[in-house]
Amino acid sequence: MNKTTILVVEDDIAVRNLITTTLETRDYRYIKAANGQSALLETSSHKPDIILLDLGLPDIDGIEVIKRIRTWSEVPIIVISARSEDTDKIDALDSGADDYLTKPFSVDELLARLRVTQRRLASMKSSDAEDSEFTNGELRIDYAAGSVFMNDEEIHLTPNEYKLLCLLAKNNGKVLTHTFITNNIWGSSFESDVASLRVFMATLRKKLDKSSKLEQQYIQTHVGVGYRMNKL
Ligand code: CA
C-alpha cells in the first residue's frame, strides 16, 4: 500500500483525470484542486506529501501559489507546465518548486518524477542525524575531511568543484537553477558566473565519470535551466 498523499492542482479536467487515474493504479492517495485558492486551502488542511501543480491556473498564478506555500511549508512541489519556455520553469524552481514536468508528459515520466521525490523525502528523513558524510551510489563525501571518494578511491577536486559537488549533494534529486547555484557559490549571478559554472561543471563531471563504474551519470544537465544530482 502506497501511503503517499498527492495534491493534484490542475484546472483542465482531462489532464486532472489522467493524473488521478495514473495515481490510482499505483495506489497513491490523492486530493484534487481546480484552482490556486483551493490548492492553498487543501495544502494547509490536508498536509499532502507531494504537490503536483499546474502553473496556468484560473485565479492565482502557479508561481504565486508556490511562493505562498513556501512561506510556511517545505512540501515537495512538482510543477506541471504547458508553457515550454525555460523562464517559467526557472521562475518556478527559484520560487521553491522541486522539479517540473512539461505538458504533454507521459504517465511513465510522471511516475518517475514522483519516485525521485519520494526517495528524496525518505533520504531527508534518514540523513537528519548523520550529516558528517554523504553517500550516493559509489560516491562518498567526507565533509569533515573535505574529501571525495568514488569506490573508495579519492578524487582530487579544486575548491570550486568541491563546493559545487557539496551543493548538489545537499540538494540530491532536486533541479537547481543556474541562478541558485551561482548565488550559493559566488554570491552573485552575472552572465560571467553562469559561464564559469559551465566550465567548473564540465571538469567536475569529467572527474566523476572517469572514476565511476556505473552507466548513469551523477549530474544531469537541464538545458537552459540548471543541473540536478541523480540519486543512484
Ligand atoms: Ca491550466
Coordinates of C-alpha atoms and ligand atoms in Angstrom, one line a residue:
M1 CA 0.0 0.0 0.0
N2 CA 1.4 3.4 -1.1
K3 CA 0.8 5.8 1.8
T4 CA 1.9 8.9 0.0
T5 CA -0.8 11.5 -0.5
I6 CA -0.5 13.7 -3.6
L7 CA -2.4 17.0 -4.1
V8 CA -3.2 17.4 -7.8
V9 CA -3.7 21.0 -8.7
E10 CA -5.0 21.3 -12.3
D11 CA -7.9 23.2 -13.8
D12 CA -8.0 21.1 -17.0
I13 CA -10.4 18.3 -16.2
A14 CA -8.9 15.9 -18.9
V15 CA -5.4 16.3 -17.6
R16 CA -6.5 16.1 -14.0
N17 CA -8.4 12.9 -14.7
L18 CA -5.3 11.4 -16.5
I19 CA -3.2 12.2 -13.4
T20 CA -5.6 10.9 -10.8
T21 CA -6.3 7.7 -12.8
T22 CA -2.5 7.1 -13.0
L23 CA -2.2 7.7 -9.3
E24 CA -5.0 5.3 -8.6
T25 CA -3.3 2.5 -10.5
R26 CA -0.2 2.9 -8.2
D27 CA -2.3 3.1 -5.0
Y28 CA -1.3 6.7 -4.3
R29 CA -3.8 8.6 -2.3
Y30 CA -4.8 11.9 -3.8
I31 CA -6.7 15.1 -3.3
K32 CA -7.9 17.4 -6.1
A33 CA -7.9 21.1 -6.5
A34 CA -9.0 23.1 -9.6
N35 CA -7.6 26.5 -8.7
G36 CA -5.0 28.3 -6.7
Q37 CA -7.2 29.2 -3.7
S38 CA -8.3 25.6 -3.2
A39 CA -4.7 24.4 -3.6
L40 CA -3.7 26.7 -0.7
L41 CA -6.6 25.5 1.4
E42 CA -6.1 21.8 0.7
T43 CA -2.3 22.2 1.4
S44 CA -3.0 23.6 4.9
S45 CA -5.9 21.4 5.8
H46 CA -4.7 18.0 4.4
K47 CA -0.9 18.4 4.5
P48 CA -0.2 16.4 1.4
D49 CA 3.3 14.7 1.0
I50 CA 3.8 15.9 -2.6
I51 CA 2.0 18.6 -4.7
L52 CA 1.6 18.4 -8.5
L53 CA 1.0 21.9 -9.5
D54 CA -0.2 23.3 -12.9
L55 CA 1.2 26.8 -13.4
G56 CA -1.6 28.2 -15.5
L57 CA -4.5 28.4 -13.0
P58 CA -7.7 30.5 -13.4
D59 CA -7.3 32.5 -10.2
I60 CA -3.8 32.8 -8.8
D61 CA -0.7 32.1 -10.9
G62 CA 1.1 28.9 -10.1
I63 CA 4.3 30.8 -9.3
E64 CA 2.4 32.8 -6.7
V65 CA 0.9 29.6 -5.2
I66 CA 4.5 28.2 -4.8
K67 CA 5.6 31.4 -3.1
R68 CA 2.7 31.4 -0.6
I69 CA 3.1 27.7 0.3
R70 CA 6.9 28.3 0.8
T71 CA 6.2 30.9 3.5
W72 CA 5.2 28.1 5.8
S73 CA 5.8 24.6 4.2
E74 CA 8.7 22.7 2.7
V75 CA 6.4 20.1 1.0
P76 CA 7.9 19.0 -2.4
I77 CA 6.2 20.7 -5.3
I78 CA 6.4 19.3 -8.9
V79 CA 5.3 21.9 -11.4
I80 CA 3.4 20.8 -14.4
S81 CA 3.6 23.5 -17.1
A82 CA 2.2 23.7 -20.6
R83 CA 4.5 26.6 -21.2
S84 CA 7.6 25.3 -22.7
E85 CA 9.6 28.5 -22.1
D86 CA 12.5 27.9 -19.8
T87 CA 11.9 31.2 -17.9
D88 CA 8.7 29.7 -16.4
K89 CA 10.5 26.6 -15.2
I90 CA 13.3 28.8 -13.8
D91 CA 10.8 31.1 -12.0
A92 CA 9.0 28.1 -10.5
L93 CA 12.3 26.5 -9.3
D94 CA 13.6 29.8 -8.0
S95 CA 10.3 30.3 -6.1
G96 CA 10.8 27.0 -4.4
A97 CA 9.5 24.2 -6.7
D98 CA 11.5 21.0 -6.6
D99 CA 11.0 19.6 -10.1
Y100 CA 9.0 20.2 -13.3
L101 CA 7.2 18.3 -16.0
T102 CA 6.3 19.8 -19.4
K103 CA 3.0 19.1 -21.0
P104 CA 2.4 16.9 -22.8
F105 CA 4.1 14.4 -20.5
S106 CA 3.9 10.6 -20.4
V107 CA 2.4 8.6 -17.5
D108 CA 5.8 6.9 -17.0
E109 CA 7.5 10.3 -16.8
L110 CA 5.1 11.4 -14.1
L111 CA 5.6 8.2 -12.1
A112 CA 9.4 8.5 -12.4
R113 CA 9.3 12.1 -11.0
L114 CA 7.1 11.0 -8.1
R115 CA 9.6 8.2 -7.3
V116 CA 12.5 10.6 -7.3
T117 CA 10.7 12.9 -5.0
Q118 CA 9.7 10.1 -2.7
R119 CA 13.3 8.9 -2.5
R120 CA 14.4 12.4 -1.7
L121 CA 11.8 12.6 1.1
A122 CA 12.9 9.3 2.5
S123 CA 16.6 10.2 2.5
M124 CA 15.9 13.6 4.1
K125 CA 14.2 11.8 7.0
S126 CA 17.0 9.3 7.4
S127 CA 20.0 11.7 7.0
D128 CA 19.0 14.2 9.6
A129 CA 21.2 12.7 12.3
E130 CA 24.2 11.9 10.2
D131 CA 25.5 14.8 8.2
S132 CA 29.2 14.4 8.5
E133 CA 29.2 12.1 5.5
F134 CA 27.2 11.9 2.2
T135 CA 26.9 8.8 0.1
N136 CA 25.2 8.2 -3.3
G137 CA 26.0 5.0 -5.2
E138 CA 29.8 4.8 -5.4
L139 CA 30.2 8.4 -4.4
R140 CA 31.1 9.5 -0.9
I141 CA 31.8 12.9 0.5
D142 CA 33.6 13.2 3.9
Y143 CA 32.6 16.7 5.0
A144 CA 34.9 16.8 8.0
A145 CA 38.0 16.0 5.9
G146 CA 36.8 17.8 2.8
S147 CA 37.5 14.7 0.7
V148 CA 35.6 13.0 -2.1
F149 CA 35.8 9.3 -2.9
M150 CA 34.5 7.1 -5.7
N151 CA 34.6 3.4 -4.9
D152 CA 37.0 4.3 -2.0
E153 CA 39.4 6.0 -4.4
E154 CA 40.0 9.6 -3.6
I155 CA 39.1 12.1 -6.3
H156 CA 41.0 15.4 -6.2
L157 CA 38.8 18.4 -6.7
T158 CA 39.5 22.1 -6.8
P159 CA 37.8 24.2 -4.1
N160 CA 35.1 25.4 -6.5
E161 CA 34.4 21.9 -7.8
Y162 CA 34.1 20.7 -4.2
K163 CA 31.7 23.5 -3.3
L164 CA 29.7 22.7 -6.4
L165 CA 29.5 19.0 -5.6
C166 CA 28.5 19.7 -1.9
L167 CA 25.7 22.0 -3.1
L168 CA 24.4 19.3 -5.5
A169 CA 24.7 16.6 -2.8
K170 CA 22.8 18.7 -0.3
N171 CA 20.0 19.0 -2.8
N172 CA 20.3 15.5 -4.1
G173 CA 17.4 14.7 -6.6
K174 CA 16.4 18.3 -6.9
V175 CA 16.8 20.5 -10.0
L176 CA 18.9 23.6 -9.1
T177 CA 18.8 26.6 -11.4
H178 CA 22.0 28.4 -12.7
T179 CA 21.0 31.4 -10.6
F180 CA 20.6 29.3 -7.4
I181 CA 24.0 27.7 -7.9
T182 CA 26.0 30.8 -8.7
N183 CA 24.4 32.7 -5.9
N184 CA 25.3 30.0 -3.5
I185 CA 28.9 29.6 -4.7
W186 CA 29.9 33.1 -5.8
G187 CA 27.3 35.2 -4.1
S188 CA 26.3 36.7 -7.4
S189 CA 24.7 35.7 -10.6
F190 CA 26.1 37.5 -13.6
E191 CA 26.4 36.1 -17.1
S192 CA 30.1 35.5 -16.5
D193 CA 29.3 33.4 -13.3
V194 CA 27.0 31.2 -15.4
A195 CA 29.7 30.8 -18.0
S196 CA 32.2 29.9 -15.2
L197 CA 29.7 27.5 -13.8
R198 CA 29.6 25.6 -17.1
V199 CA 33.3 25.2 -17.1
F200 CA 33.5 24.0 -13.4
M201 CA 30.6 21.7 -14.0
A202 CA 32.3 20.2 -17.1
T203 CA 35.5 19.4 -15.2
L204 CA 33.7 18.1 -12.2
R205 CA 31.6 15.7 -14.3
K206 CA 34.7 14.5 -16.1
K207 CA 36.4 13.6 -12.9
L208 CA 33.3 11.8 -11.5
D209 CA 32.6 9.9 -14.7
K210 CA 36.2 8.8 -15.1
S211 CA 36.2 7.1 -11.7
S212 CA 32.6 5.8 -11.8
K213 CA 31.8 2.3 -13.0
L214 CA 28.1 3.0 -13.3
E215 CA 26.4 3.7 -16.6
Q216 CA 24.2 6.5 -15.3
Q217 CA 25.6 9.9 -14.7
Y218 CA 25.7 11.6 -11.3
I219 CA 25.0 15.0 -12.6
Q220 CA 22.2 15.6 -15.1
T221 CA 22.0 18.8 -17.3
H222 CA 18.7 20.5 -17.7
V223 CA 19.4 22.6 -20.8
G224 CA 18.7 26.3 -20.3
V225 CA 17.6 25.6 -16.7
G226 CA 20.3 24.1 -14.5
Y227 CA 21.6 20.8 -13.0
R228 CA 20.5 18.0 -10.8
M229 CA 22.4 15.3 -8.9
N230 CA 20.6 12.0 -9.6
K231 CA 20.0 9.6 -6.7
L232 CA 21.8 6.4 -7.8
Ligands
CA1 CA -4.1 25.1 -16.6

